[in-house]
Structure formats: C-alpha cells, structure tokens
Amino acid sequence: MFASTPQDLSALIQAMTTSVAADTAQNVLSAAQWELLAPYLQPINLAASEVLFAEGALDRNLYLVEYGSLSVHYQDSKERIRLALVGPGAIVGEGAFFAHRPRKATVQAAAPSRLWCLTALRYSEIANRQPALALALLTMAGQVLARRAGDSRRRVAST
C-alpha cells in the first residue's frame, strides 16, 4: 500500500474543489471518501517538459492534477498539434481508463506539476472494497469524458 495520508491530499482536494475549467470534474467525494482514497493514490512529480505518457502507451492509469500545467498533444506527419492545456483540478487519462485502448495523445508537463496516479489495479481493489467510492470516481472521470466529448475543440483530447 502506498504511504499516504489525508493531509497529503489537501492541496489536491482544494484544486478539485475550486477549479473553474470547463472540462474539470465536479468534486463529488466527501471528506471520508477522500480519506479512503488516499492510500490508493501514488504521487507523481513532473519537471517541465517531462512526459507523463506517450501516444500509443498501453497503461490505463488515471491522473488527478494537484498543481502545474500539462500539454495534451499528438504528432501528425508534419508537426506536433496541441489539443489542450490542463491545470490544477483536472483529470487526465480517462479515455484509456474507460476504453482499454492505447493512449490517443501524449501528455507532457508544460510547467513543474504534481499529480496523483490511480492505477487500474488499485481501482479494481477500490471497486471490491469500497464500491460507493469506486462509483463516485467513475462519475468524476465520466464527467470529464462527457465534457471533453461535448466540446469539439477538446473531443480528441480524451487521453
């Protein structure tokens, strides 16, 4: 189990609660649910320009952004095309998390960033042990997927 306490997540909870970005998930987790979730999350610190995951990667991790800025882009035959810039309170990785398919884009830190990773395996553990929490997480990730799909400029930015 990852070493984590609810205090570790206070900045993430604040970011998830106060973000006003159009494609940010509404924080539907209670304080008790955040406390239950904490041990399942792994912190990730990225330096500016560090790649979180590349287009075509096969992992199904879901990431919650505590602080920083992430560029979502893909490479066509001529150039790199930025699809979105996401910041604190955002969720990334929802496309592969739901679809069980390779990543559709590369996500790279545009500035120093801190994220919290929920692996598919850890999510399965939550689903078995805390089904209400698992449903709340699906609701949050589903909100992001639906909002991005509904915005033609961000439709392809589901990662």
mmCIF file of C-alpha atoms in Angstrom:
data_model
loop_
_atom_site.group_PDB
_atom_site.id
_atom_site.type_symbol
_atom_site.label_atom_id
_atom_site.label_comp_id
_atom_site.label_asym_id
_atom_site.label_seq_id
_atom_site.Cartn_x
_atom_site.Cartn_y
_atom_site.Cartn_z
ATOM 1 C CA MET A 1 0.000 0.000 0.000
ATOM 2 C CA PHE A 2 1.315 3.478 -0.813
ATOM 3 C CA ALA A 3 2.271 5.664 2.137
ATOM 4 C CA SER A 4 -0.303 8.421 2.038
ATOM 5 C CA THR A 5 -2.490 10.297 4.471
ATOM 6 C CA PRO A 6 -5.492 12.570 4.002
ATOM 7 C CA GLN A 7 -3.256 15.568 4.781
ATOM 8 C CA ASP A 8 -1.193 14.668 1.704
ATOM 9 C CA LEU A 9 -4.272 15.237 -0.450
ATOM 10 C CA SER A 10 -5.356 18.599 0.956
ATOM 11 C CA ALA A 11 -3.896 20.583 -1.973
ATOM 12 C CA LEU A 12 -5.409 18.123 -4.473
ATOM 13 C CA ILE A 13 -8.819 18.339 -2.803
ATOM 14 C CA GLN A 14 -8.577 22.139 -2.911
ATOM 15 C CA ALA A 15 -7.664 22.054 -6.616
ATOM 16 C CA MET A 16 -10.508 19.651 -7.431
ATOM 17 C CA THR A 17 -12.977 21.779 -5.476
ATOM 18 C CA THR A 18 -12.012 25.222 -6.784
ATOM 19 C CA SER A 19 -11.115 24.613 -10.435
ATOM 20 C CA VAL A 20 -13.304 26.515 -12.876
ATOM 21 C CA ALA A 21 -12.026 24.951 -16.110
ATOM 22 C CA ALA A 22 -14.804 23.881 -18.462
ATOM 23 C CA ASP A 23 -13.705 20.239 -18.523
ATOM 24 C CA THR A 24 -12.898 19.800 -14.839
ATOM 25 C CA ALA A 25 -14.754 17.150 -12.869
ATOM 26 C CA GLN A 26 -17.027 18.309 -10.109
ATOM 27 C CA ASN A 27 -15.616 17.083 -6.797
ATOM 28 C CA VAL A 28 -18.295 14.615 -5.691
ATOM 29 C CA LEU A 29 -16.177 12.951 -2.999
ATOM 30 C CA SER A 30 -16.878 13.531 0.667
ATOM 31 C CA ALA A 31 -14.051 14.098 3.150
ATOM 32 C CA ALA A 32 -14.473 10.491 4.300
ATOM 33 C CA GLN A 33 -14.176 9.230 0.715
ATOM 34 C CA TRP A 34 -11.005 11.254 0.134
ATOM 35 C CA GLU A 35 -9.610 9.650 3.283
ATOM 36 C CA LEU A 36 -10.475 6.192 1.929
ATOM 37 C CA LEU A 37 -8.955 7.045 -1.457
ATOM 38 C CA ALA A 38 -5.643 8.420 -0.151
ATOM 39 C CA PRO A 39 -3.814 5.084 0.321
ATOM 40 C CA TYR A 40 -4.651 4.038 -3.247
ATOM 41 C CA LEU A 41 -3.068 7.088 -4.887
ATOM 42 C CA GLN A 42 0.594 7.487 -5.759
ATOM 43 C CA PRO A 43 2.096 10.991 -6.062
ATOM 44 C CA ILE A 44 3.968 11.866 -9.238
ATOM 45 C CA ASN A 45 6.130 14.964 -9.617
ATOM 46 C CA LEU A 46 6.976 16.065 -13.146
ATOM 47 C CA ALA A 47 9.596 18.585 -14.200
ATOM 48 C CA ALA A 48 8.743 20.986 -17.014
ATOM 49 C CA SER A 49 8.785 19.149 -20.389
ATOM 50 C CA GLU A 50 8.760 15.693 -18.737
ATOM 51 C CA VAL A 51 6.373 13.254 -20.452
ATOM 52 C CA LEU A 52 3.676 11.659 -18.287
ATOM 53 C CA PHE A 53 2.659 9.214 -21.014
ATOM 54 C CA ALA A 54 3.106 8.989 -24.768
ATOM 55 C CA GLU A 55 0.570 8.482 -27.519
ATOM 56 C CA GLY A 56 0.153 4.730 -28.039
ATOM 57 C CA ALA A 57 1.061 3.766 -24.452
ATOM 58 C CA LEU A 58 -0.977 0.855 -23.112
ATOM 59 C CA ASP A 59 -1.359 1.770 -19.435
ATOM 60 C CA ARG A 60 -4.807 2.541 -18.000
ATOM 61 C CA ASN A 61 -3.775 4.869 -15.192
ATOM 62 C CA LEU A 62 -5.978 7.780 -14.203
ATOM 63 C CA TYR A 63 -4.297 11.002 -13.043
ATOM 64 C CA LEU A 64 -5.600 13.860 -10.897
ATOM 65 C CA VAL A 65 -3.700 17.151 -11.217
ATOM 66 C CA GLU A 66 -2.817 18.890 -7.950
ATOM 67 C CA TYR A 67 -0.778 21.725 -9.449
ATOM 68 C CA GLY A 68 1.065 22.623 -12.615
ATOM 69 C CA SER A 69 0.170 22.631 -16.265
ATOM 70 C CA LEU A 70 0.062 19.739 -18.728
ATOM 71 C CA SER A 71 0.097 19.904 -22.515
ATOM 72 C CA VAL A 72 -2.009 17.305 -24.311
ATOM 73 C CA HIS A 73 -0.813 16.822 -27.893
ATOM 74 C CA TYR A 74 -0.300 14.373 -30.700
ATOM 75 C CA GLN A 75 2.146 14.209 -33.561
ATOM 76 C CA ASP A 76 0.855 14.099 -37.106
ATOM 77 C CA SER A 77 3.070 13.577 -40.151
ATOM 78 C CA LYS A 78 4.028 17.257 -40.249
ATOM 79 C CA GLU A 79 4.027 18.650 -36.732
ATOM 80 C CA ARG A 80 3.033 18.383 -33.094
ATOM 81 C CA ILE A 81 -0.535 19.565 -32.533
ATOM 82 C CA ARG A 82 -1.608 20.782 -29.094
ATOM 83 C CA LEU A 83 -5.087 19.620 -28.216
ATOM 84 C CA ALA A 84 -5.420 21.096 -24.742
ATOM 85 C CA LEU A 85 -3.630 22.619 -21.793
ATOM 86 C CA VAL A 86 -4.909 21.313 -18.458
ATOM 87 C CA GLY A 87 -4.176 22.503 -14.958
ATOM 88 C CA PRO A 88 -4.989 22.029 -11.283
ATOM 89 C CA GLY A 89 -8.156 20.064 -10.608
ATOM 90 C CA ALA A 90 -8.082 18.310 -13.984
ATOM 91 C CA ILE A 91 -8.247 14.589 -14.610
ATOM 92 C CA VAL A 92 -6.168 13.064 -17.410
ATOM 93 C CA GLY A 93 -6.044 9.531 -18.697
ATOM 94 C CA GLU A 94 -9.802 8.994 -18.626
ATOM 95 C CA GLY A 95 -10.003 7.819 -22.248
ATOM 96 C CA ALA A 96 -7.697 4.811 -21.852
ATOM 97 C CA PHE A 97 -9.049 4.161 -18.356
ATOM 98 C CA PHE A 98 -12.525 3.561 -19.797
ATOM 99 C CA ALA A 99 -11.704 2.255 -23.282
ATOM 100 C CA HIS A 100 -8.919 -0.255 -22.539
ATOM 101 C CA ARG A 101 -7.176 1.111 -25.640
ATOM 102 C CA PRO A 102 -3.824 2.750 -26.310
ATOM 103 C CA ARG A 103 -3.395 6.408 -25.369
ATOM 104 C CA LYS A 104 -4.682 8.778 -28.047
ATOM 105 C CA ALA A 105 -2.307 11.614 -27.173
ATOM 106 C CA THR A 106 0.900 12.474 -25.369
ATOM 107 C CA VAL A 107 0.680 14.336 -22.065
ATOM 108 C CA GLN A 108 3.719 16.384 -21.108
ATOM 109 C CA ALA A 109 4.341 18.826 -18.271
ATOM 110 C CA ALA A 110 4.302 22.421 -19.514
ATOM 111 C CA ALA A 111 5.429 23.521 -16.035
ATOM 112 C CA PRO A 112 6.512 21.680 -12.891
ATOM 113 C CA SER A 113 3.488 19.608 -11.901
ATOM 114 C CA ARG A 114 2.237 17.275 -9.206
ATOM 115 C CA LEU A 115 -0.309 14.601 -9.993
ATOM 116 C CA TRP A 116 -1.840 11.676 -8.152
ATOM 117 C CA CYS A 117 -1.999 8.366 -10.005
ATOM 118 C CA LEU A 118 -4.689 5.726 -9.627
ATOM 119 C CA THR A 119 -3.694 2.541 -11.443
ATOM 120 C CA ALA A 120 -6.309 0.235 -12.930
ATOM 121 C CA LEU A 121 -5.270 -2.464 -10.448
ATOM 122 C CA ARG A 122 -5.715 -0.121 -7.476
ATOM 123 C CA TYR A 123 -9.088 0.961 -8.883
ATOM 124 C CA SER A 124 -10.138 -2.710 -9.006
ATOM 125 C CA GLU A 125 -9.226 -3.011 -5.329
ATOM 126 C CA ILE A 126 -11.374 0.038 -4.535
ATOM 127 C CA ALA A 127 -14.263 -1.433 -6.542
ATOM 128 C CA ASN A 128 -14.087 -4.622 -4.464
ATOM 129 C CA ARG A 129 -13.613 -2.970 -1.070
ATOM 130 C CA GLN A 130 -15.369 0.404 -1.406
ATOM 131 C CA PRO A 131 -17.965 0.209 -4.210
ATOM 132 C CA ALA A 132 -19.537 3.594 -3.380
ATOM 133 C CA LEU A 133 -16.128 5.253 -3.702
ATOM 134 C CA ALA A 134 -15.484 3.422 -6.978
ATOM 135 C CA LEU A 135 -18.805 4.688 -8.340
ATOM 136 C CA ALA A 136 -18.002 8.261 -7.278
ATOM 137 C CA LEU A 137 -14.625 8.064 -9.051
ATOM 138 C CA LEU A 138 -16.303 6.746 -12.197
ATOM 139 C CA THR A 139 -18.764 9.624 -12.003
ATOM 140 C CA MET A 140 -15.941 12.171 -11.809
ATOM 141 C CA ALA A 141 -13.965 10.626 -14.684
ATOM 142 C CA GLY A 142 -17.148 10.194 -16.713
ATOM 143 C CA GLN A 143 -17.977 13.891 -16.267
ATOM 144 C CA VAL A 144 -14.608 14.809 -17.739
ATOM 145 C CA LEU A 145 -15.005 12.413 -20.650
ATOM 146 C CA ALA A 146 -18.507 13.716 -21.404
ATOM 147 C CA ARG A 147 -17.454 17.373 -21.196
ATOM 148 C CA ARG A 148 -14.484 16.830 -23.473
ATOM 149 C CA ALA A 149 -16.581 14.836 -25.941
ATOM 150 C CA GLY A 150 -19.175 17.617 -25.978
ATOM 151 C CA ASP A 151 -16.582 20.290 -26.794
ATOM 152 C CA SER A 152 -15.448 19.811 -30.393
ATOM 153 C CA ARG A 153 -12.108 21.512 -29.704
ATOM 154 C CA ARG A 154 -11.341 19.089 -26.852
ATOM 155 C CA ARG A 155 -13.062 15.987 -28.202
ATOM 156 C CA VAL A 156 -9.797 14.397 -29.254
ATOM 157 C CA ALA A 157 -8.107 15.444 -26.006
ATOM 158 C CA SER A 158 -9.517 12.499 -24.059
ATOM 159 C CA THR A 159 -6.375 10.632 -23.186
#
